[in-house]
XYZ file of C-alpha atoms in Angstrom:
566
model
C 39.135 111.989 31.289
C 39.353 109.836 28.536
C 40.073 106.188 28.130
C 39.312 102.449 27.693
C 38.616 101.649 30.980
C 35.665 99.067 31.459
C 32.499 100.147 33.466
C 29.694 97.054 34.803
C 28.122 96.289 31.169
C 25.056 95.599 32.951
C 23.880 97.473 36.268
C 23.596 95.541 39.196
C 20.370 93.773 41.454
C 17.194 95.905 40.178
C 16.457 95.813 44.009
C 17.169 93.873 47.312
C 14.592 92.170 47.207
C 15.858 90.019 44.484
C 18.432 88.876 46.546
C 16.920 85.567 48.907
C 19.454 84.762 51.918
C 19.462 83.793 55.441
C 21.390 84.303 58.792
C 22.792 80.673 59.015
C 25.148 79.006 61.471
C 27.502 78.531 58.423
C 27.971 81.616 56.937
C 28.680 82.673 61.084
C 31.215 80.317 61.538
C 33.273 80.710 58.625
C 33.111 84.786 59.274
C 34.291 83.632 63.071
C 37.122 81.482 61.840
C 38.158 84.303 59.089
C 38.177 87.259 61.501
C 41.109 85.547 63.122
C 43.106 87.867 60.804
C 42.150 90.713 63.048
C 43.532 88.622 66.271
C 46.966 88.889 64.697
C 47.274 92.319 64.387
C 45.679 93.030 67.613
C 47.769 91.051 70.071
C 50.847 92.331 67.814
C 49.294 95.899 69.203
C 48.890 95.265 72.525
C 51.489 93.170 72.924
C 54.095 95.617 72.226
C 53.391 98.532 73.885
C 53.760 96.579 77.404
C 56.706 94.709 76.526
C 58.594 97.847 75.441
C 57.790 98.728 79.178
C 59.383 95.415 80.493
C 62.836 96.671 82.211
C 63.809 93.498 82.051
C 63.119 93.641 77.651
C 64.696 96.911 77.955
C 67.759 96.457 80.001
C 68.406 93.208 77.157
C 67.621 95.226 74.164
C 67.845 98.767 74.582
C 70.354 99.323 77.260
C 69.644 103.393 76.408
C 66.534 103.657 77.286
C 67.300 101.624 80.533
C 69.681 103.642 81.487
C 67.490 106.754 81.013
C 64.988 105.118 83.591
C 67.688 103.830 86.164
C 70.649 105.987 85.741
C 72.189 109.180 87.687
C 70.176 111.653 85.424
C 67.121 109.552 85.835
C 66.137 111.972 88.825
C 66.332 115.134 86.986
C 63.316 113.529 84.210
C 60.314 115.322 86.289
C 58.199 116.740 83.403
C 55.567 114.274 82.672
C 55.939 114.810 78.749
C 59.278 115.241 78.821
C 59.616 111.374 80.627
C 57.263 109.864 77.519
C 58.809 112.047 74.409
C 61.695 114.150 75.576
C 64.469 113.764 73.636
C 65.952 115.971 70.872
C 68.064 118.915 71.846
C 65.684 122.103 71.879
C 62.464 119.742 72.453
C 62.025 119.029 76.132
C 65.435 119.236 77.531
C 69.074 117.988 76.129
C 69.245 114.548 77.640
C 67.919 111.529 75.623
C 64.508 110.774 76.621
C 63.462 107.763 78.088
C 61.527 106.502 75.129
C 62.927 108.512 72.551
C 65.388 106.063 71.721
C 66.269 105.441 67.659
C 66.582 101.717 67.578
C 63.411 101.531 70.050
C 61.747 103.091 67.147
C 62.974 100.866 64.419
C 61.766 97.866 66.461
C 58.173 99.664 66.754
C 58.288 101.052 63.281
C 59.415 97.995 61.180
C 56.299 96.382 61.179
C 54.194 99.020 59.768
C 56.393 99.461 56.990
C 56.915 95.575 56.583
C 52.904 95.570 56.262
C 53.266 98.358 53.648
C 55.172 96.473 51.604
C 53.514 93.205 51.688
C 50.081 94.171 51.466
C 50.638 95.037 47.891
C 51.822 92.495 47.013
C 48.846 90.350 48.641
C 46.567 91.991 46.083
C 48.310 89.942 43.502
C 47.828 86.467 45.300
C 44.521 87.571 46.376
C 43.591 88.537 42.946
C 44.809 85.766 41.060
C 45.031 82.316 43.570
C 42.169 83.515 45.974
C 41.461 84.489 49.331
C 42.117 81.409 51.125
C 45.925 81.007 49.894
C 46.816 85.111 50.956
C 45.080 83.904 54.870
C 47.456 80.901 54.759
C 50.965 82.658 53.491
C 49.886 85.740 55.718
C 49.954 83.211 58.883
C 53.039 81.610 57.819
C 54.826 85.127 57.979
C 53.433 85.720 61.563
C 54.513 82.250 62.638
C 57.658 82.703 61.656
C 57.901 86.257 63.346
C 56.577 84.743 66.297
C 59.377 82.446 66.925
C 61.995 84.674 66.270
C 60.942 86.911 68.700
C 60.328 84.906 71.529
C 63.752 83.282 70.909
C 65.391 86.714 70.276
C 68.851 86.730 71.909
C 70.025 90.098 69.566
C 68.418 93.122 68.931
C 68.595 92.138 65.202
C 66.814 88.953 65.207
C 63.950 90.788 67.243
C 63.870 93.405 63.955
C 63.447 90.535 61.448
C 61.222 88.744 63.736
C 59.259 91.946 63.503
C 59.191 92.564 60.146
C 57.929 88.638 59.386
C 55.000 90.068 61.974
C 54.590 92.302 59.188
C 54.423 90.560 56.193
C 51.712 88.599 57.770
C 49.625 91.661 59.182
C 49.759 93.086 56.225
C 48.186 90.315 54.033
C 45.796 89.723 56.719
C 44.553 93.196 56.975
C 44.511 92.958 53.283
C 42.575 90.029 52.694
C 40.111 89.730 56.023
C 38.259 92.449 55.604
C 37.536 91.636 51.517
C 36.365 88.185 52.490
C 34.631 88.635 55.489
C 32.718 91.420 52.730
C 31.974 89.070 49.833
C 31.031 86.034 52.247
C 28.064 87.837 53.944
C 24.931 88.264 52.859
C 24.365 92.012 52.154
C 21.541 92.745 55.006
C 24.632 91.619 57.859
C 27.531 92.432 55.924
C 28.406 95.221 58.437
C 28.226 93.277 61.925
C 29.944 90.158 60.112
C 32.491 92.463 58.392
C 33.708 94.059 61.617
C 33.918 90.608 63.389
C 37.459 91.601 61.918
C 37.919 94.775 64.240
C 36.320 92.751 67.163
C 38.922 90.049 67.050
C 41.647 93.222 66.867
C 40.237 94.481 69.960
C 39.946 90.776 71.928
C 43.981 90.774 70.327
C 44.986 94.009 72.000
C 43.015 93.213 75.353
C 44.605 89.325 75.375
C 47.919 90.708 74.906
C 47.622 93.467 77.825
C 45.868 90.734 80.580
C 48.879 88.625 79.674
C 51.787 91.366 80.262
C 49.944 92.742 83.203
C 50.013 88.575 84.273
C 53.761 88.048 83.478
C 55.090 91.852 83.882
C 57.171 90.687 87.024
C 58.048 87.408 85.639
C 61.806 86.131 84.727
C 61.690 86.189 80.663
C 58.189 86.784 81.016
C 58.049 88.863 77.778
C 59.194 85.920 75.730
C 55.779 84.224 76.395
C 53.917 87.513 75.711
C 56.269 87.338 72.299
C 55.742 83.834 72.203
C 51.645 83.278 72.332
C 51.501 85.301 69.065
C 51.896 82.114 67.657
C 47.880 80.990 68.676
C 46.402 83.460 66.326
C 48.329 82.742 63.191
C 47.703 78.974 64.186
C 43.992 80.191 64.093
C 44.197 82.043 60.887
C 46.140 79.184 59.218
C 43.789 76.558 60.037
C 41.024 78.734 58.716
C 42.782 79.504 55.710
C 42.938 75.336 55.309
C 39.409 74.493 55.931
C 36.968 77.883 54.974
C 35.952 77.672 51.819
C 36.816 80.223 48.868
C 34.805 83.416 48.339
C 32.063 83.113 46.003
C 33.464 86.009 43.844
C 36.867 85.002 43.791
C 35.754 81.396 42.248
C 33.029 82.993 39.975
C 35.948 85.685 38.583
C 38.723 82.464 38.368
C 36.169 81.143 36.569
C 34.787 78.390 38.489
C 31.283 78.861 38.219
C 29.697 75.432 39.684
C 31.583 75.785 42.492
C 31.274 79.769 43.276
C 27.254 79.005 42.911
C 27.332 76.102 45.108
C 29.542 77.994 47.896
C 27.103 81.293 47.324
C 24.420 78.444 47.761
C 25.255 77.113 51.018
C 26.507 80.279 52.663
C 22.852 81.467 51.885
C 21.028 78.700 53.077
C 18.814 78.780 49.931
C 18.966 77.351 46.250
C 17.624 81.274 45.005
C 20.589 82.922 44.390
C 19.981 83.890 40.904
C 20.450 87.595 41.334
C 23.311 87.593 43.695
C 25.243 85.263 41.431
C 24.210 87.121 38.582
C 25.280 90.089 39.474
C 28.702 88.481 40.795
C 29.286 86.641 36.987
C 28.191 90.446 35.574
C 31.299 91.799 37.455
C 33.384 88.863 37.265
C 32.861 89.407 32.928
C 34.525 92.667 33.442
C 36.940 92.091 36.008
C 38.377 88.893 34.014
C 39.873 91.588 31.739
C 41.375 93.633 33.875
C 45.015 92.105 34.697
C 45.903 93.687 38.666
C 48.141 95.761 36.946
C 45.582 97.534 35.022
C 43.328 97.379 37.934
C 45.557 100.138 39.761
C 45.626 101.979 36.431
C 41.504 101.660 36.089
C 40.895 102.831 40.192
C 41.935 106.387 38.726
C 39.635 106.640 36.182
C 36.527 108.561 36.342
C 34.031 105.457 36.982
C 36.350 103.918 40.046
C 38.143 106.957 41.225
C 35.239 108.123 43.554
C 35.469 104.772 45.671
C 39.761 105.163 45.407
C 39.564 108.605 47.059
C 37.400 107.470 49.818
C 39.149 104.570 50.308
C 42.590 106.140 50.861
C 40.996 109.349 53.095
C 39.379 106.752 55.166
C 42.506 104.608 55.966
C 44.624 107.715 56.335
C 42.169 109.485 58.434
C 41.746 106.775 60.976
C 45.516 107.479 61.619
C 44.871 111.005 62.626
C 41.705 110.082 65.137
C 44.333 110.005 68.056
C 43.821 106.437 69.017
C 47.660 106.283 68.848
C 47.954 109.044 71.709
C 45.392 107.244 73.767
C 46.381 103.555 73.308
C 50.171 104.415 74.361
C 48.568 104.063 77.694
C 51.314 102.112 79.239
C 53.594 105.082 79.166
C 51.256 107.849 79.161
C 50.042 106.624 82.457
C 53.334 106.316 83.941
C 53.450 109.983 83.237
C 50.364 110.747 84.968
C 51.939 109.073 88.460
C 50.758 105.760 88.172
C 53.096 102.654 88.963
C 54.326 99.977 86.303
C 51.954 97.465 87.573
C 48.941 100.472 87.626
C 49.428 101.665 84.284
C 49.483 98.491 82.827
C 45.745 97.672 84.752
C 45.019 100.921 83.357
C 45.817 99.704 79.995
C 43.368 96.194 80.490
C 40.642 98.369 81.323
C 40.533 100.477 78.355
C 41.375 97.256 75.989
C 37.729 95.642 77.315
C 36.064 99.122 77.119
C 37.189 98.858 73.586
C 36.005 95.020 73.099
C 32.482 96.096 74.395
C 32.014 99.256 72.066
C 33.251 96.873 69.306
C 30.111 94.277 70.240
C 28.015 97.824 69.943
C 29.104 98.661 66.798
C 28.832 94.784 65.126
C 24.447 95.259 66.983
C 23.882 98.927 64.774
C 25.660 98.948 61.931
C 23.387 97.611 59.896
C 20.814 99.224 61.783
C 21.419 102.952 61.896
C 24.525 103.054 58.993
C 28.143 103.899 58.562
C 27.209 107.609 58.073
C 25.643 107.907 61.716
C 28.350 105.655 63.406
C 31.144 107.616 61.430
C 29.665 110.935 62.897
C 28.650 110.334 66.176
C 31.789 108.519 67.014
C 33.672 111.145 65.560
C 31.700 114.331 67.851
C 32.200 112.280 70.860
C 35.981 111.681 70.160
C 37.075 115.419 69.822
C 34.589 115.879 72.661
C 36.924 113.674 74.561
C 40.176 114.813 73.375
C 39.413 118.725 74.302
C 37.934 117.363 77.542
C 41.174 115.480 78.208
C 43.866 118.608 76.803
C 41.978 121.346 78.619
C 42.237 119.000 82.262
C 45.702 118.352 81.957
C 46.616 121.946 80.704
C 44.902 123.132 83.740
C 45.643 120.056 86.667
C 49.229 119.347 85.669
C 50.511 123.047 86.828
C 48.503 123.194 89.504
C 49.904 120.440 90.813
C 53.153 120.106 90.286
C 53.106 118.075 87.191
C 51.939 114.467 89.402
C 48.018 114.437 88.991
C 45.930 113.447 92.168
C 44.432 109.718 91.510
C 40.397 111.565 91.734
C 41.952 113.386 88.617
C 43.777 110.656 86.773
C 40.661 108.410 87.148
C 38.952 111.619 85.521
C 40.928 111.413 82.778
C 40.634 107.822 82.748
C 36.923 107.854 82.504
C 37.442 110.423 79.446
C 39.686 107.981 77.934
C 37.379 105.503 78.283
C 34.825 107.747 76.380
C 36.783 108.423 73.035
C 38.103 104.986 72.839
C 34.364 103.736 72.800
C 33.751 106.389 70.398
C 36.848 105.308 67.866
C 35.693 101.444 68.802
C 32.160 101.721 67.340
C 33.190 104.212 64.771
C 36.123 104.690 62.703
C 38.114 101.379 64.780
C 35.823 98.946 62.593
C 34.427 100.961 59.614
C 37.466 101.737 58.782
C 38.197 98.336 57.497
C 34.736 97.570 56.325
C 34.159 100.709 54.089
C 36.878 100.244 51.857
C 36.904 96.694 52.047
C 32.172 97.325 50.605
C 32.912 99.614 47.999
C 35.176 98.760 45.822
C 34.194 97.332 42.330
C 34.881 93.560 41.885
C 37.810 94.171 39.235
C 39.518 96.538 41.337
C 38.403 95.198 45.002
C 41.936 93.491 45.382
C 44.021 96.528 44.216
C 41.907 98.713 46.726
C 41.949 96.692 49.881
C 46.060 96.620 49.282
C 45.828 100.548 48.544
C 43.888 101.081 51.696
C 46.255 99.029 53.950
C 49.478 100.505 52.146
C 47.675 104.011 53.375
C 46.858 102.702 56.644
C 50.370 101.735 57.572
C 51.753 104.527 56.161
C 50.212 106.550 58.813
C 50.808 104.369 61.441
C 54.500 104.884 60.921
C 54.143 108.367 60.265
C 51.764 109.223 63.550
C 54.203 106.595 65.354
C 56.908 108.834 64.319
C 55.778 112.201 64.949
C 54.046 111.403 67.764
C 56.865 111.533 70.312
C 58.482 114.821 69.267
C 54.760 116.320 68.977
C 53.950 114.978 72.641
C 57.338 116.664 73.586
C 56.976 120.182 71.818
C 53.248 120.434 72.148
C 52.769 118.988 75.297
C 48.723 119.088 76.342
C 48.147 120.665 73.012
C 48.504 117.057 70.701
C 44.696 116.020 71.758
C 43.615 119.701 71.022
C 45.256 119.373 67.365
C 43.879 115.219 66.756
C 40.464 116.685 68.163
C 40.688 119.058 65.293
C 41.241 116.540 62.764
C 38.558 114.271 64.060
C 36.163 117.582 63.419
C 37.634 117.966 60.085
C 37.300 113.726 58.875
C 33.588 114.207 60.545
C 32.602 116.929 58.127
C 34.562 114.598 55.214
C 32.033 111.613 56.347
C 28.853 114.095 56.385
C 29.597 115.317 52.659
C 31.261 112.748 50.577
C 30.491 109.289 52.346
C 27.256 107.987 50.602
C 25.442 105.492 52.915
C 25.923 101.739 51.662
C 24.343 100.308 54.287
C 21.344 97.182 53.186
C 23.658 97.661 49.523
C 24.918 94.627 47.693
C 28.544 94.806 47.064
C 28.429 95.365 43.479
C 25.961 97.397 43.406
C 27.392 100.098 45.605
C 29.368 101.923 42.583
C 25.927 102.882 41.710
C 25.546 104.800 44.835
C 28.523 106.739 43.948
C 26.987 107.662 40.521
C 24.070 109.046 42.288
C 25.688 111.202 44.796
C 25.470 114.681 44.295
C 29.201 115.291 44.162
C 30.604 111.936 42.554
C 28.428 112.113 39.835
C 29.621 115.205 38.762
C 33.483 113.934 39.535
C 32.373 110.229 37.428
C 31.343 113.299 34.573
C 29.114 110.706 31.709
C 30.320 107.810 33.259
C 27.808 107.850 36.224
C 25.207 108.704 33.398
C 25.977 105.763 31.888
C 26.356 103.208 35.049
C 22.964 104.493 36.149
C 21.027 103.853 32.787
C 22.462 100.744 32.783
C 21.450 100.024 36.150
C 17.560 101.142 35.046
C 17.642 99.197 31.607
C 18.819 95.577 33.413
C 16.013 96.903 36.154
C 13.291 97.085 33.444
C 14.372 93.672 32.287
C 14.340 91.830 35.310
C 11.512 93.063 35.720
C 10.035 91.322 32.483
C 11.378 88.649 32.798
C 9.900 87.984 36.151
C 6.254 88.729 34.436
C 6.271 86.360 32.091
C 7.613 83.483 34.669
C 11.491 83.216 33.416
C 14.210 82.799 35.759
C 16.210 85.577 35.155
C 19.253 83.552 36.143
C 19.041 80.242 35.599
C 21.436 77.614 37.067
C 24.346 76.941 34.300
C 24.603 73.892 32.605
C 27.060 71.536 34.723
C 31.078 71.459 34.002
C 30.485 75.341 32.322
C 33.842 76.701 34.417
C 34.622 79.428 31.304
C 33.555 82.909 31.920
C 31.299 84.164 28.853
C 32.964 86.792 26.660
C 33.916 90.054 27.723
C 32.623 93.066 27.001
C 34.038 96.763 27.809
C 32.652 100.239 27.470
C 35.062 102.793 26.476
C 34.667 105.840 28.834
C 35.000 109.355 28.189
């Protein structure tokens, strides 16, 4: 493939050792205060899902699906599936199902696509006006979706008020994850990183303790509507007082100030290589308009880290977790009560918070690749487990399962949720988020969440009619696509774990299959890489530092250079 698009001029850190940092309080705080992001999208998940189960909610808003519950043909609903996702004529049976209801779905659907939109156009703010400014407009959005929903009196203000919800998950999925990445020093950058997906999970389980607190209250879901207002309060103070990434100053060009942030959140004044590398990157990346950045992540030299950005985001999708986590009306199926499901629902959300705290201890111990595997085995163990039981229990006993069998299934729940919790729930965000290339790391993070909440809408979509028409057989078919994104991880996921963030494009350029998809390119990043190695290296013998601090009020990137690629 030929082109002009620019490759690192110089290869990254020679080795890790170069790069001097510490655990400290600081750098721990702000990654706290910044993983608020992840709160927002998580109570926005958990949240909904019991509301939509509210009669009171329903009987207001969707007077259909009400009437599906309470009316004269609710009695004739007996099939388990058929009560969660019957529906269309042909499917189930030729009533309208009790969930399958279209303006039910536009109220569940609008935020993913609302997300879609605005998460590319956070890669442009991000890009361009920093980190900080995308956390603050993102929590803005979700304010204002907040309050419309909690004050919803029409179905139509409870849309828009969803689609603000939107905007603002979708710039703080985009933007999170990319901080949390650049602010942490590379040895912790996983645990820190999926701080993100730990706050989702505390979201979701917050949001399901307080509908299973005000499920028989009068207007009880506007407070569970309501309190979505703490997070983005969270997020927008953060946004206020964190400081700017590093590598978003160093690329804008402010240089004292990205050195003395990179200082502090290092706890040490010997950060030559780290902000070395970061100005190296930020010298090609200041050429590179976000425009061109899309253009450049399908080039030979980025398209590597594109392709395993967008399989990752897609593929998390198509683990199941959206077939599990519609607990609240999948239990109801199973025979459980309102109230029951909804403790149901609690008890996997903290299963999931704990697997999240196991996944933020290893990462950086045992690696993506092992988490991404072993999660993945012990999901579609869990989803065959779970199809086979109720293919065989359901019949034999008249479609209501006995409550030593439902806590089976439970329990089996329980298993793949840990699995997706310390596995593709969290590296999900932080792979894409690690391995793209400074001049095309804002254009990526938007491409992965534009991917991501694609097929959440699509998955949302389907899922219904697929619960309907394949009945037990939808966790046999996710269990084979968690086999299929396992063997994905095993072959074309090199490990980036202990990497520095821009040096992880050449670990792409050494894999076996990459570097013969990069074609001379990854020739040419790795020589590059070995020729700044061999003169670090010298210039370490003979007692020079090989970055030395620059001269105060220098705020103007040096010239650019780019290599023309063929």
């Amino acid at each position: 493939m030929a082109g002009g698009a620019p490759i690192l001029t110089r290869a990254s850190a020679l080795n890790v050792s170069d790069y001097e940092s510490k655990l400290t309080w600081y750098v721990i705080i702000v990654a706290l205060i910044a993983s608020a992001g992840g709160l927002l999208f998580g109570y926005d998940i958990g949240v909904t899902g019991g509301v939509e189960s509210f009669e009171e909610f329903q009987y207001k808003f969707f007077p259909d699906v009400w009437e599906a519950k309470h009316g004269p043909n609710a009695a004739a609903n007996s099939d388990p599936y058929w009560q969660v996702a019957a529906g269309t004529s042909g499917c189930c049976g030729p009533a309208n199902g009790t969930y399958n209801d279209q303006k039910l779905q536009v109220f569940t659907s609008s935020l993913f696509l609302a997300g879609l939109v605005s998460s590319l156009f956070a890669g442009h703010i991000t890009r361009h006006f920093g980190r900080k400014i995308t956390m603050v407009v993102g929590a803005c959005w979700f304010l204002a979706g907040a309050g419309l929903n909690a004050g919803a009196q029409y179905l139509w203000m409870l849309v828009i008020g969803r689609i603000f919800l939107g905007f603002g998950v979708g710039m703080a999925n985009q933007v999170v994850p990319l901080y949390l990445s650049e602010m942490a020093p590379f040895k912790y950058r996983g645990g820190l990183n999926m701080l993100f997906q730990l706050a989702v999970t505390i979201g979701i389980l917050v949001a399901q303790l307080i509908n299973y607190g005000v499920q028989d209250w009068a207007h009880g879901w506007r407070l569970s509507l309501g309190l979505a207002a703490v997070p983005a309060f969270v997020l927008l103070a953060g946004g206020i007082m964190l400081p700017e990434s590093p590598n978003s100053l160093i690329e804008r060009g402010h240089l004292d100030k990205g050195r003395a942030v990179l200082e502090k959140l290092r706890g040490t004044t010997n950060v030559h290589a780290e902000y070395g590398d970061i100005k190296d990157a930020s010298e090609v990346a200041g050429n590179i308009r976000l425009r061109d950045s899309w253009k450049a992540m399908f080039t030979r030299p980025y398209s590597p880290m594109l392709a395993v950005t967008c399989m990752i985001a897609m593929l998390q999708q198509w683990t199941g977790i959206n077939a599990i986590i519609y607990v609240p009306v999948i239990f109801n199926s199973l025979g459980s009560g309102k109230s029951a499901s909804l403790l149901n629902t609690v008890i996997i959300g903290a299963v999931n918070v704990v697997a999240t705290f196991v996944s933020i201890l290893s990462v950086d111990k045992f690696g993506r690749r092992f988490l991404f595997i072993e999660g993945g085995i012990q999901m579609a163990v869990a989803q065959i487990i779970t199809g086979v039981v109720l293919a065989v229990e359901f019949p034999k006993y008249n479609n209501v399962l006995p409550s030593n069998v439902a806590i089976g299934v439970l329990i089996v729940i329980c298993v793949f949720v840990a699995g997706f919790a310390w596995s593709w729930g969290p590296l999900g965000w932080l792979v894409p988020s690690e391995i793209q290339t400074l001049e095309t790391r804002a254009a990526g993070m938007s491409a992965a969440v534009t991917i991501n909440f694609l097929f959440s809408f699509v998955v949302g979509q389907a899922f219904l009619t697929m619960l309907c028409s394949m009945r037990w057989g939808v966790f046999i078919f996710f269990a084979a696509w968690v086999v299929l994104m396992t063997v994905f991880i095993y072959f074309f996921l090199p490990e980036t774990k202990n990497v520095p963030v821009e040096r992880i494009q050449v670990k792409f350029a050494r894999h076996w299959f990459w570097r013969k998809w990069m074609g001379p390119a990854a020739q040419d990043i790795i020589n590059r890489d070995e020729t700044r190695t061999a003169s670090r290296k010298a210039a370490n013998l003979e007692g020079a530092a090989p970055y030395p601090s620059p001269p105060p009020g220098n705020e103007v990137p040096p010239k650019i250079v780019t290599v023309a690629v063929a």
